[in-house]
Amino acid sequence: MDKQQLLDQIAADIRNKNICPDLAKTAKNLVIGDGNLNAEIVFIGEAPGKNEDEQGIPFVGAAGKFLNEMLASINLARSDIYITNIVKYRPPNNRDPLPDEKRAFWPYLIKQLQIIQPKLVVTLGRHSMEYFLPNQKISQVHGEPCHITFGQDKLVVLPLFHPAAALYNGGLRQTLLDDFARLPAIVEKIKQEQA
Ligand code: URA
């Protein structure tokens, strides 16, 4: 099976195993992820919002527009990266995802990363950071790449603030832009370490 077929299988498994049935009932679409299956960078957000639920594509609303601008600032397009969320159905009224919901989707997120094999995983906001970097505070660790191991898998995780949080907060916005500007050098360094 190629990478697309393997990802399609993940979506089928989430449906067939009826993961988070309450969310599945209220959501219009399963938002599995979007972008380049050979990407060097995978971005992970929180959960789909209204626009994402309607279109079945992550980060297509205001936070997505800001993310696209930040990608452009480092000469990347959405087609260069892969993007997904920890929770793959929209929580009603955009409430925060519950711990059980994040836990239920976590194995599928890990499978996605095993298929794509990125050089760098960028978590956007605390909800996607917390399972990779437990007990860390985003305000203290943002912008610092962390090498982690889970079982057989080694990952480099870069925690960033969520673009929706930064959108209307000038200080956070500048911090996120500054962290973003360091992304190309971080990926280069990982490649050199792995060469
Ligand atoms: N915020 C997220 O965390 N994910 C999306 O897909 C959209 C907004």
mmCIF file of C-alpha atoms in Angstrom, residues 42 44 106 109-110 113-114 117-123 128-136 141 144-159 186 190 193-194:
data_model
loop_
_atom_site.group_PDB
_atom_site.id
_atom_site.type_symbol
_atom_site.label_atom_id
_atom_site.label_comp_id
_atom_site.label_asym_id
_atom_site.label_seq_id
_atom_site.Cartn_x
_atom_site.Cartn_y
_atom_site.Cartn_z
ATOM 1 C CA VAL A 42 4.120 17.853 10.095
ATOM 2 C CA ILE A 44 -0.453 19.281 14.592
ATOM 3 C CA TRP A 106 -3.660 9.674 19.884
ATOM 4 C CA LEU A 109 -1.945 10.461 15.134
ATOM 5 C CA ILE A 110 1.082 8.297 15.882
ATOM 6 C CA LEU A 113 3.520 10.151 11.795
ATOM 7 C CA GLN A 114 4.842 6.617 11.241
ATOM 8 C CA GLN A 117 8.079 10.016 8.709
ATOM 9 C CA PRO A 118 8.707 13.764 9.017
ATOM 10 C CA LYS A 119 12.012 15.245 10.148
ATOM 11 C CA LEU A 120 10.151 17.567 12.512
ATOM 12 C CA VAL A 121 6.771 17.532 14.278
ATOM 13 C CA VAL A 122 5.469 21.008 15.122
ATOM 14 C CA THR A 123 2.753 21.069 17.777
ATOM 15 C CA SER A 128 -1.236 18.769 20.807
ATOM 16 C CA MET A 129 1.938 19.419 22.821
ATOM 17 C CA GLU A 130 0.880 17.694 26.011
ATOM 18 C CA TYR A 131 1.096 14.074 24.864
ATOM 19 C CA PHE A 132 4.483 14.558 23.227
ATOM 20 C CA LEU A 133 5.955 16.675 26.012
ATOM 21 C CA PRO A 134 4.035 15.860 29.186
ATOM 22 C CA ASN A 135 4.325 18.185 32.176
ATOM 23 C CA GLN A 136 5.822 21.009 30.127
ATOM 24 C CA VAL A 141 9.345 25.480 26.049
ATOM 25 C CA GLU A 144 12.854 24.808 21.501
ATOM 26 C CA PRO A 145 13.149 21.524 19.569
ATOM 27 C CA CYS A 146 12.933 18.450 21.804
ATOM 28 C CA HIS A 147 14.232 14.989 20.880
ATOM 29 C CA ILE A 148 11.874 12.328 22.203
ATOM 30 C CA THR A 149 11.570 8.540 21.948
ATOM 31 C CA PHE A 150 8.450 6.467 22.100
ATOM 32 C CA GLY A 151 8.998 2.754 21.805
ATOM 33 C CA GLN A 152 10.829 2.356 18.484
ATOM 34 C CA ASP A 153 10.053 5.838 17.254
ATOM 35 C CA LYS A 154 12.368 8.794 17.604
ATOM 36 C CA LEU A 155 10.884 12.210 16.967
ATOM 37 C CA VAL A 156 11.972 15.814 17.085
ATOM 38 C CA VAL A 157 9.097 17.927 18.383
ATOM 39 C CA LEU A 158 8.952 21.705 18.219
ATOM 40 C CA PRO A 159 6.218 23.174 20.427
ATOM 41 C CA ILE A 186 15.980 23.712 12.905
ATOM 42 C CA ILE A 190 18.148 17.790 12.154
ATOM 43 C CA GLU A 193 22.537 15.296 12.634
ATOM 44 C CA GLN A 194 20.924 12.422 10.701
#
